[in-house]
XYZ file of C-alpha atoms in Angstrom:
355
model
C 96.063 74.009 47.639
C 97.896 76.455 45.341
C 101.551 75.909 44.536
C 102.595 79.000 46.483
C 102.710 78.287 50.187
C 99.500 79.610 51.768
C 99.499 81.441 55.067
C 98.320 79.242 57.918
C 96.625 78.911 60.262
C 93.530 80.487 58.716
C 91.095 81.924 61.255
C 87.637 83.194 60.332
C 84.517 84.024 62.313
C 83.650 80.396 63.081
C 86.671 78.178 62.476
C 90.427 77.757 62.364
C 92.316 75.736 59.759
C 95.807 74.293 60.227
C 98.021 72.843 57.498
C 101.400 71.131 57.263
C 103.376 70.629 54.045
C 104.573 67.054 53.360
C 105.346 66.955 49.655
C 107.821 64.103 50.113
C 105.164 61.943 51.709
C 107.382 61.112 54.685
C 104.586 61.300 57.259
C 101.812 58.834 58.041
C 99.926 61.022 60.475
C 99.622 64.509 61.962
C 97.697 65.427 65.097
C 97.080 68.728 66.871
C 98.633 68.761 70.360
C 96.940 71.291 72.657
C 96.008 71.791 76.294
C 92.605 73.467 76.174
C 90.476 70.324 76.023
C 89.509 70.358 72.338
C 87.454 67.301 71.461
C 88.560 64.659 68.987
C 89.039 64.223 66.128
C 92.286 66.207 66.148
C 93.945 64.162 63.383
C 94.796 65.976 60.153
C 93.545 64.638 56.811
C 95.940 64.209 53.902
C 94.924 66.330 50.924
C 96.287 66.598 47.361
C 99.549 68.376 46.558
C 101.347 67.027 49.606
C 99.549 68.712 52.496
C 97.924 67.699 55.758
C 94.989 69.817 56.909
C 92.694 70.161 59.932
C 89.683 72.463 60.334
C 88.100 72.998 63.762
C 85.478 75.285 65.292
C 86.835 78.305 67.114
C 87.537 77.471 70.767
C 86.158 79.534 73.640
C 89.521 81.112 74.538
C 91.436 84.229 73.556
C 94.689 82.384 72.807
C 95.673 78.887 71.720
C 99.150 77.448 72.251
C 99.765 74.299 70.220
C 102.184 71.911 68.545
C 101.901 69.349 65.755
C 102.475 65.724 66.674
C 103.855 64.019 63.554
C 104.405 60.316 62.850
C 106.674 58.967 60.102
C 106.773 55.633 58.252
C 108.990 54.145 60.966
C 106.320 54.939 63.564
C 108.586 57.591 65.097
C 106.659 60.415 66.715
C 107.765 63.971 67.403
C 106.140 67.250 68.360
C 107.064 70.254 66.256
C 106.069 73.886 65.981
C 103.914 75.064 63.113
C 106.425 76.258 60.526
C 103.711 78.262 58.751
C 102.991 80.323 61.869
C 105.753 82.695 63.037
C 104.090 83.444 66.389
C 105.648 81.651 69.363
C 104.864 81.527 73.073
C 107.562 80.730 75.652
C 107.096 77.884 78.111
C 108.905 75.823 80.706
C 109.216 72.949 78.225
C 110.084 75.032 75.184
C 108.324 77.314 72.752
C 104.924 76.572 71.237
C 103.115 77.981 68.269
C 100.291 80.317 69.244
C 97.146 81.839 67.770
C 95.897 85.084 69.259
C 92.202 85.412 68.442
C 90.353 88.660 67.762
C 89.417 89.231 71.414
C 92.940 88.935 72.767
C 94.737 92.043 74.024
C 98.272 91.798 75.429
C 98.980 93.810 78.572
C 99.620 97.495 77.927
C 102.652 97.433 80.234
C 104.569 95.327 77.708
C 105.008 98.512 75.686
C 106.293 100.505 78.684
C 110.009 100.905 79.217
C 110.616 99.460 82.681
C 112.645 101.023 85.444
C 115.964 99.182 85.503
C 116.892 96.952 88.394
C 119.842 95.208 89.910
C 120.056 91.600 91.041
C 121.816 89.858 93.907
C 121.902 86.227 94.941
C 120.860 84.770 98.293
C 121.351 81.219 99.521
C 120.370 79.663 102.818
C 121.174 76.235 104.148
C 118.232 73.844 103.905
C 119.264 70.622 105.632
C 115.609 69.578 105.691
C 115.797 69.482 101.892
C 119.298 67.991 101.755
C 120.615 71.141 100.118
C 120.067 74.867 100.059
C 117.354 77.279 99.015
C 118.358 80.004 96.572
C 116.747 83.217 95.404
C 117.561 86.166 93.186
C 116.679 89.500 94.774
C 115.548 92.076 92.193
C 115.731 95.696 93.356
C 114.780 98.708 91.210
C 117.459 101.296 90.673
C 117.092 104.091 93.183
C 115.829 101.948 96.062
C 118.437 101.795 98.795
C 119.884 98.456 99.820
C 118.312 98.491 103.294
C 115.410 100.851 102.606
C 112.074 99.272 103.674
C 109.763 98.549 100.754
C 107.085 96.062 99.669
C 108.445 92.644 98.746
C 107.148 89.973 96.387
C 108.270 86.418 97.173
C 107.829 84.483 93.949
C 107.916 80.717 93.645
C 109.421 79.572 90.324
C 110.709 83.139 90.296
C 113.537 82.901 87.749
C 111.191 81.135 85.298
C 108.426 83.677 85.876
C 110.849 86.512 85.190
C 112.208 84.878 82.028
C 108.984 83.423 80.614
C 106.284 85.640 82.135
C 108.003 89.025 82.222
C 107.504 89.474 85.968
C 110.359 91.920 86.560
C 109.395 93.807 83.378
C 105.901 94.159 84.853
C 107.313 95.477 88.128
C 109.730 97.841 86.400
C 106.996 99.159 84.098
C 104.545 99.671 86.969
C 107.193 101.443 89.050
C 108.167 103.693 86.129
C 104.543 104.816 85.610
C 103.798 105.180 89.322
C 101.235 102.371 89.310
C 103.367 100.680 91.991
C 105.797 102.125 94.515
C 109.465 101.103 94.378
C 109.507 97.494 95.571
C 111.587 94.340 95.427
C 111.008 90.799 94.246
C 112.667 87.683 95.646
C 112.698 85.202 92.763
C 112.851 81.872 94.565
C 114.524 79.020 92.706
C 112.248 75.941 92.629
C 115.035 73.448 93.281
C 113.565 69.917 93.319
C 110.216 71.396 92.426
C 107.929 68.361 92.437
C 109.284 67.203 95.783
C 109.633 70.592 97.491
C 106.333 72.138 96.373
C 104.071 69.121 97.014
C 102.999 69.995 100.585
C 106.404 68.790 101.769
C 106.729 69.480 105.531
C 110.463 70.092 105.050
C 109.915 73.031 102.690
C 108.207 75.711 104.884
C 111.044 75.816 107.478
C 113.574 76.357 104.697
C 111.428 79.085 103.151
C 111.020 80.719 106.578
C 114.809 80.782 106.913
C 115.074 82.491 103.524
C 112.474 85.079 104.573
C 114.513 85.817 107.708
C 117.593 86.362 105.548
C 115.591 88.646 103.260
C 114.479 90.708 106.261
C 118.145 91.416 106.966
C 119.078 92.600 103.480
C 115.731 93.807 102.104
C 113.358 94.811 104.923
C 109.749 94.494 103.820
C 106.915 96.843 104.681
C 104.527 94.195 103.340
C 105.276 90.731 101.978
C 103.195 89.235 99.152
C 103.584 85.634 98.029
C 103.188 84.776 94.339
C 102.947 81.203 93.105
C 101.822 79.393 89.960
C 100.647 75.782 89.681
C 102.426 73.694 92.366
C 104.137 76.899 93.493
C 100.731 78.259 94.475
C 99.947 75.117 96.456
C 103.318 75.418 98.215
C 102.529 79.024 99.190
C 99.259 78.048 100.854
C 101.069 75.188 102.625
C 103.830 77.515 103.855
C 101.358 80.165 104.969
C 99.176 77.675 106.850
C 102.133 76.069 108.604
C 103.931 79.375 109.303
C 101.131 81.910 109.926
C 102.271 85.460 109.357
C 104.790 84.573 106.665
C 102.787 86.569 104.104
C 100.508 89.593 104.178
C 98.744 88.660 100.907
C 98.814 85.903 98.300
C 98.511 85.709 94.514
C 97.805 82.085 93.551
C 97.738 81.370 89.819
C 96.375 78.073 88.465
C 97.173 76.505 91.823
C 97.439 72.715 91.912
C 94.928 72.296 94.735
C 94.263 68.659 93.880
C 91.479 66.635 95.424
C 90.890 62.934 94.935
C 87.384 63.639 93.626
C 88.198 66.396 91.144
C 91.670 65.381 89.955
C 91.952 61.593 89.494
C 93.897 62.261 86.278
C 96.778 63.477 88.493
C 96.892 60.314 90.625
C 100.132 59.166 88.980
C 101.957 62.290 90.170
C 104.500 61.460 92.877
C 103.215 64.160 95.213
C 99.513 63.422 94.732
C 98.917 61.797 98.119
C 100.646 64.577 100.069
C 98.896 67.341 98.110
C 95.427 65.835 98.380
C 95.873 65.179 102.111
C 96.906 68.798 102.730
C 94.105 70.229 100.579
C 91.589 68.012 102.383
C 92.864 69.383 105.700
C 92.359 72.957 104.464
C 88.814 72.209 103.344
C 88.075 70.532 106.691
C 89.498 73.413 108.756
C 87.116 75.340 110.980
C 89.396 78.345 111.443
C 92.603 79.942 110.233
C 95.157 81.701 112.455
C 96.107 84.354 109.898
C 93.740 84.923 106.947
C 95.135 87.376 104.373
C 93.858 89.009 101.176
C 94.163 86.425 98.408
C 93.627 86.571 94.654
C 93.358 83.348 92.656
C 93.583 83.380 88.855
C 92.883 80.359 86.686
C 92.242 79.610 83.024
C 88.665 78.929 81.981
C 89.732 75.721 80.180
C 92.098 74.382 82.847
C 91.617 71.098 84.650
C 92.604 73.040 87.786
C 89.649 75.423 87.539
C 87.273 73.271 89.605
C 89.756 72.809 92.444
C 90.550 76.540 92.387
C 86.843 77.355 92.688
C 86.582 75.014 95.674
C 89.668 76.417 97.404
C 88.537 80.016 96.859
C 85.244 79.206 98.585
C 87.058 77.531 101.489
C 89.498 80.423 101.956
C 86.566 82.836 101.933
C 84.865 80.765 104.632
C 88.067 80.830 106.686
C 88.147 84.627 106.658
C 90.393 85.362 103.691
C 89.333 88.341 101.569
C 89.281 86.256 98.403
C 88.847 87.031 94.718
C 88.749 84.386 91.985
C 89.604 85.628 88.481
C 88.943 83.427 85.448
C 91.179 84.083 82.443
C 90.155 82.977 78.932
C 93.325 80.955 78.522
C 95.047 77.810 79.793
C 97.869 76.706 82.117
C 100.802 78.745 80.794
C 103.096 81.645 81.610
C 101.413 84.052 79.193
C 98.056 83.537 80.922
C 99.696 84.158 84.287
C 101.536 87.202 82.934
C 98.357 88.661 81.473
C 96.597 88.498 84.860
C 99.263 90.450 86.762
C 97.651 93.777 85.969
C 95.255 94.827 87.356
C 94.944 91.933 89.820
C 98.391 91.872 91.447
C 98.669 95.647 91.111
C 95.427 96.139 93.022
C 96.366 93.535 95.645
C 99.668 95.314 96.344
C 98.240 98.825 96.386
C 95.307 97.918 98.627
C 97.768 96.408 101.098
C 100.168 99.359 100.933
C 97.337 101.855 101.471
C 95.902 99.830 104.354
C 99.284 99.783 106.105
C 99.733 103.518 105.556
C 96.285 104.399 106.965
């Protein structure tokens, strides 16, 4: 290694090389932490001049989010971002370093100035959940307070807006005419693991929130959007309250089965989720099938259960599309799939209602 700090990571046609400076020799180990299923060994080797280095073949994805797991002489471990790489990706558990490979293209709408919007808060009592259910209603400027319009109901909504640019996407699409003026109810996840895990107490509370939304923001069509457990909770709510939604966007849904997802068996909601998913797969009919788009990363553990659920929903009469994204389980992957997939889902529904 030269004395001047090199630029890392180095990416060529076949490999990627990471490096971490440790001229004081304070570390005893460095490992690459990632969520795309890269095979071991992921431990860095110590090289002269006080560096740790790791070279790996290029993965079959368009982006890689990662951290370094470092261990010192006291056996203390920590995960840190790659100081040599200025690129960062937001996430629910903090930023990660990211590589964007040659095939990656960010959504064009990121460069579009969005139509501005206003926000208002809604809260409904949820005694079933020992609390209340809250949402932020986003409305584009120019849409009247009680003017009927399409409505997105978004699980983990505040996080999706902050980390996945959801309201920017809506504002940009409205400003270009790709979408009509429409609202989004950004539903707060509350006690997420408990509420979203096929909890029978959650759908009645959500139904109460939808009734409140009908009073203040009448919907011409209502589309549910959910990621991970939020996607599972949408299917649960729709199956237990048929007619709640006119279409669904389910992204990396946690549709666990005992056969496909034993690695999740330690999750507190595993039994409830797997029982509900098994019931869906065993169903012979559905009272209210709706157009549904599922998106999932090609390297996700959830891909297999998403493939299975898509096939079951199709059998039950849902007009179903499964989209595989060359990424993993993260907000950027979900953001990048919004257009054209959510755009098309909304517009097809709007046109069908207008016909």
